C-alpha positions as semicolon CSV with decimal commas, in nm:
position;residue;x (nm);y (nm);z (nm)
1;M;0,689;4,451;2,396
2;P;0,425;4,667;2,188
3;V;0,264;4,973;2,394
4;N;-0,119;5,069;2,288
5;E;-0,144;5,409;2,255
6;Y;-0,260;5,429;2,661
7;G;0,063;5,297;2,719
8;Q;-0,024;4,980;2,797
9;Q;0,168;4,640;2,704
10;I;0,029;4,443;2,430
11;G;0,073;4,153;2,231
12;Q;0,296;4,105;1,946
13;A;0,160;4,270;1,623
14;L;0,076;3,962;1,349
15;P;0,013;4,147;1,036
16;G;-0,172;3,967;0,767
17;W;-0,268;3,697;0,945
18;T;-0,567;3,487;0,845
19;P;-0,715;3,162;1,008
20;R;-0,560;2,853;0,919
21;P;-0,752;2,586;0,717
22;R;-0,842;2,270;0,954
23;P;-0,692;1,950;0,798
24;T;-0,851;1,705;0,581
25;R;-0,871;1,362;0,575
26;E;-0,618;1,259;0,349
27;T;-0,274;1,038;0,348
28;L;0,034;1,088;0,464
29;E;0,337;0,896;0,374
30;G;0,653;0,877;0,569
31;Q;0,982;0,626;0,595
32;Y;0,857;0,384;0,774
33;C;0,495;0,443;0,841
34;R;0,131;0,600;0,613
35;L;-0,132;0,780;0,848
36;E;-0,453;0,695;0,652
37;P;-0,759;0,841;0,756
38;L;-0,934;0,589;0,976
39;A;-1,147;0,367;0,861
40;A;-1,366;0,076;1,018
41;D;-1,318;-0,175;0,721
42;R;-0,971;-0,085;0,652
43;H;-0,853;-0,110;1,014
44;A;-1,071;-0,170;1,258
45;A;-0,997;-0,589;1,259
46;G;-0,599;-0,512;1,254
47;L;-0,594;-0,274;1,496
48;F;-0,800;-0,489;1,722
49;A;-0,537;-0,767;1,687
50;A;-0,282;-0,514;1,717
51;Y;-0,374;-0,414;2,056
52;Q;-0,450;-0,703;2,247
53;P;-0,121;-0,767;2,379
54;A;-0,142;-0,495;2,608
55;G;-0,468;-0,532;2,755
56;G;-0,643;-0,347;2,928
57;A;-0,358;-0,154;3,066
58;L;-0,358;0,041;2,711
59;W;-0,726;0,238;2,796
60;T;-0,653;0,337;3,152
61;Y;-0,610;0,706;3,038
62;L;-0,796;0,703;2,747
63;G;-1,242;0,766;2,767
64;I;-1,292;0,524;2,585
65;G;-1,195;0,101;2,639
66;P;-1,096;-0,217;2,733
67;F;-1,302;-0,362;2,412
68;A;-1,475;-0,649;2,521
69;D;-1,461;-0,783;2,136
70;E;-1,357;-0,679;1,800
71;A;-1,736;-0,590;1,736
72;E;-1,749;-0,368;1,973
73;Y;-1,404;-0,203;1,888
74;A;-1,517;-0,202;1,495
75;R;-1,868;-0,027;1,579
76;Y;-1,650;0,244;1,797
77;V;-1,445;0,314;1,525
78;R;-1,758;0,334;1,275
79;S;-1,873;0,630;1,497
80;V;-1,549;0,827;1,465
81;E;-1,481;0,760;1,162
82;H;-1,646;1,055;0,951
83;S;-1,546;1,343;1,206
84;A;-1,369;1,613;1,157
85;D;-1,283;1,696;1,493
86;P;-1,105;1,501;1,608
87;L;-1,010;1,378;1,303
88;F;-0,886;1,033;1,359
89;F;-0,522;0,897;1,117
90;A;-0,475;0,525;1,154
91;V;-0,087;0,476;1,175
92;I;-0,004;0,178;0,878
93;D;0,336;0,005;0,940
94;R;0,498;0,023;0,584
95;V;0,699;-0,316;0,625
96;D;0,349;-0,522;0,624
97;D;0,084;-0,270;0,540
98;T;-0,023;-0,374;0,939
99;P;-0,265;-0,084;1,068
100;V;-0,075;-0,072;1,436
101;G;-0,200;0,276;1,622
102;T;-0,432;0,564;1,601
103;L;-0,386;0,910;1,681
104;S;-0,640;1,231;1,621
105;L;-0,626;1,613;1,574
106;Q;-0,832;1,837;1,762
107;R;-0,966;2,070;1,894
108;Q;-0,883;2,268;1,611
109;D;-0,908;2,653;1,701
110;S;-0,841;2,783;1,330
111;E;-0,900;3,094;1,419
112;S;-0,626;3,117;1,599
113;G;-0,386;2,863;1,452
114;V;-0,405;2,640;1,719
115;I;-0,433;2,241;1,733
116;E;-0,369;1,924;1,931
117;I;-0,223;1,605;1,913
118;G;-0,492;1,379;2,080
119;W;-0,655;1,022;2,118
120;V;-0,318;0,830;2,118
121;A;-0,349;0,492;2,120
122;F;0,014;0,283;1,997
123;S;0,005;-0,081;2,017
124;P;0,287;-0,224;2,139
125;R;0,447;-0,338;1,816
126;M;0,487;0,084;1,769
127;Q;0,622;0,204;2,135
128;H;0,925;0,250;2,162
129;T;0,990;0,241;1,761
130;R;1,091;0,459;1,449
131;L;0,698;0,411;1,387
132;S;0,538;0,588;1,686
133;T;0,868;0,908;1,659
134;E;0,716;0,935;1,287
135;A;0,352;0,949;1,287
136;H;0,367;1,235;1,595
137;A;0,633;1,430;1,294
138;L;0,400;1,377;1,025
139;L;0,113;1,504;1,195
140;L;0,377;1,812;1,281
141;A;0,493;1,878;1,003
142;L;0,097;1,885;0,894
143;V;0,049;2,145;1,095
144;F;0,320;2,383;1,140
145;D;0,485;2,348;0,725
146;R;0,173;2,281;0,539
147;L;-0,144;2,441;0,711
148;G;0,025;2,754;0,902
149;Y;-0,033;2,655;1,263
150;R;0,105;2,888;1,560
151;R;0,107;2,633;1,809
152;C;0,046;2,221;1,874
153;E;-0,119;2,148;2,203
154;W;-0,052;1,819;2,394
155;K;-0,252;1,726;2,660
156;C;-0,253;1,397;2,940
157;D;-0,363;1,325;3,271
158;S;-0,101;1,445;3,510
159;L;-0,030;1,082;3,596
160;N;0,068;0,930;3,295
161;G;0,447;0,926;3,272
162;P;0,450;0,782;2,988
163;S;0,222;0,999;2,799
164;R;0,397;1,377;2,892
165;H;0,754;1,166;2,826
166;A;0,667;1,109;2,516
167;A;0,576;1,440;2,445
168;E;0,884;1,612;2,605
169;R;1,104;1,354;2,442
170;L;0,901;1,536;2,086
171;G;1,024;1,928;2,172
172;F;0,689;1,975;2,367
173;V;0,744;2,226;2,645
174;Y;0,541;2,192;2,983
175;E;0,351;2,480;3,056
176;G;0,141;2,395;3,358
177;T;-0,122;2,145;3,548
178;F;-0,502;2,225;3,534
179;R;-0,620;2,064;3,822
180;S;-0,967;1,885;3,844
181;A;-0,982;1,933;3,454
182;H;-1,218;1,669;3,372
183;V;-1,422;1,350;3,499
184;Y;-1,355;1,046;3,258
185;K;-1,426;0,665;3,396
186;Q;-1,573;0,790;3,679
187;R;-1,267;0,961;3,864
188;S;-1,111;1,287;3,871
189;R;-0,847;1,393;3,589
190;D;-0,570;1,681;3,648
191;T;-0,454;1,751;3,311
192;D;-0,116;1,863;3,227
193;W;-0,072;2,037;2,891
194;L;0,225;2,071;2,662
195;A;0,276;2,257;2,339
196;I;0,531;2,311;2,044
197;T;0,493;2,720;1,873
198;D;0,582;2,811;1,519
199;A;0,876;2,933;1,686
200;D;1,018;2,597;1,815
201;W;0,893;2,373;1,544
202;P;1,239;2,491;1,340
203;G;1,472;2,292;1,591
204;C;1,234;2,007;1,676
205;R;1,199;1,966;1,263
206;S;1,560;1,952;1,231
207;A;1,631;1,699;1,553
208;L;1,265;1,470;1,383
209;E;1,487;1,460;1,026
210;A;1,811;1,396;1,170
211;W;1,690;1,066;1,410
212;L;1,482;0,916;1,180
213;S;1,745;0,939;0,944
214;P;1,862;0,561;0,843
215;D;2,220;0,674;0,922
216;N;2,112;0,707;1,305
217;F;2,092;0,356;1,294
218;D;2,308;0,075;1,318
219;T;2,249;-0,222;1,170
220;E;2,085;-0,409;1,474
221;G;1,824;-0,086;1,458
222;H;1,965;0,065;1,732
223;Q;1,960;0,479;1,768
224;R;2,353;0,638;1,736
225;S;2,227;0,945;1,881
226;T;1,899;1,034;2,093
227;L;1,673;1,316;1,992
228;A;1,745;1,495;2,248
229;E;2,096;1,468;2,162
230;Y;1,999;1,607;1,779
231;R;1,748;1,903;1,973
232;G;2,029;2,026;2,153
233;R;2,280;2,045;1,878
234;S;2,003;2,230;1,691
235;R;1,936;2,481;1,942
236;H;2,326;2,529;1,960
237;Q;2,333;2,624;1,540
238;E;2,052;2,907;1,619
């Protein structure tokens, strides 16, 4: 650990560090899905239809929804589609060009190179599929490989077990719970914090690429190895 002229331990030096660029409205192409900048005219109707099978439960841990009808949802999308932070993306299934979910990059601290994936709302069609994994992988690759951020965060209601499980599956590391951190929908929220750092990312990236490879799936679409197994192999190779 470095020590300054006063004998105090200090953080590792980052010579040449400069603020990171903020993400911009662009399309990110994957094998199974495509991320497009969210736009009401292009996406609202399809997203509202995709969300309907989940009912109101989809919105329990988000500060928005449920929405009474398509028009109400479209008004919400119009209110956020030009936002730079959060910067929203629609997830498009490449099989039929149908919008099936949304997510965002938010709390963009370009000075320190820290950013967060948030506002994740995936329809039942996306959940537990390659689309879900690849949507996050596309954002993580943008954050670390192209924009050069040092840390990507994930925060969720501590009672939202599926969200925390999804984050840990992707390689996010649990860092603690902030008690009474937020009020939404007239109730208190304890918030779990998780993160992937630039030191974690190479192993996470290798695991994601291996898991998403068509070779990892049999003719019926079942995975041959889990993402956790690939991440374990990556650690052993380091």
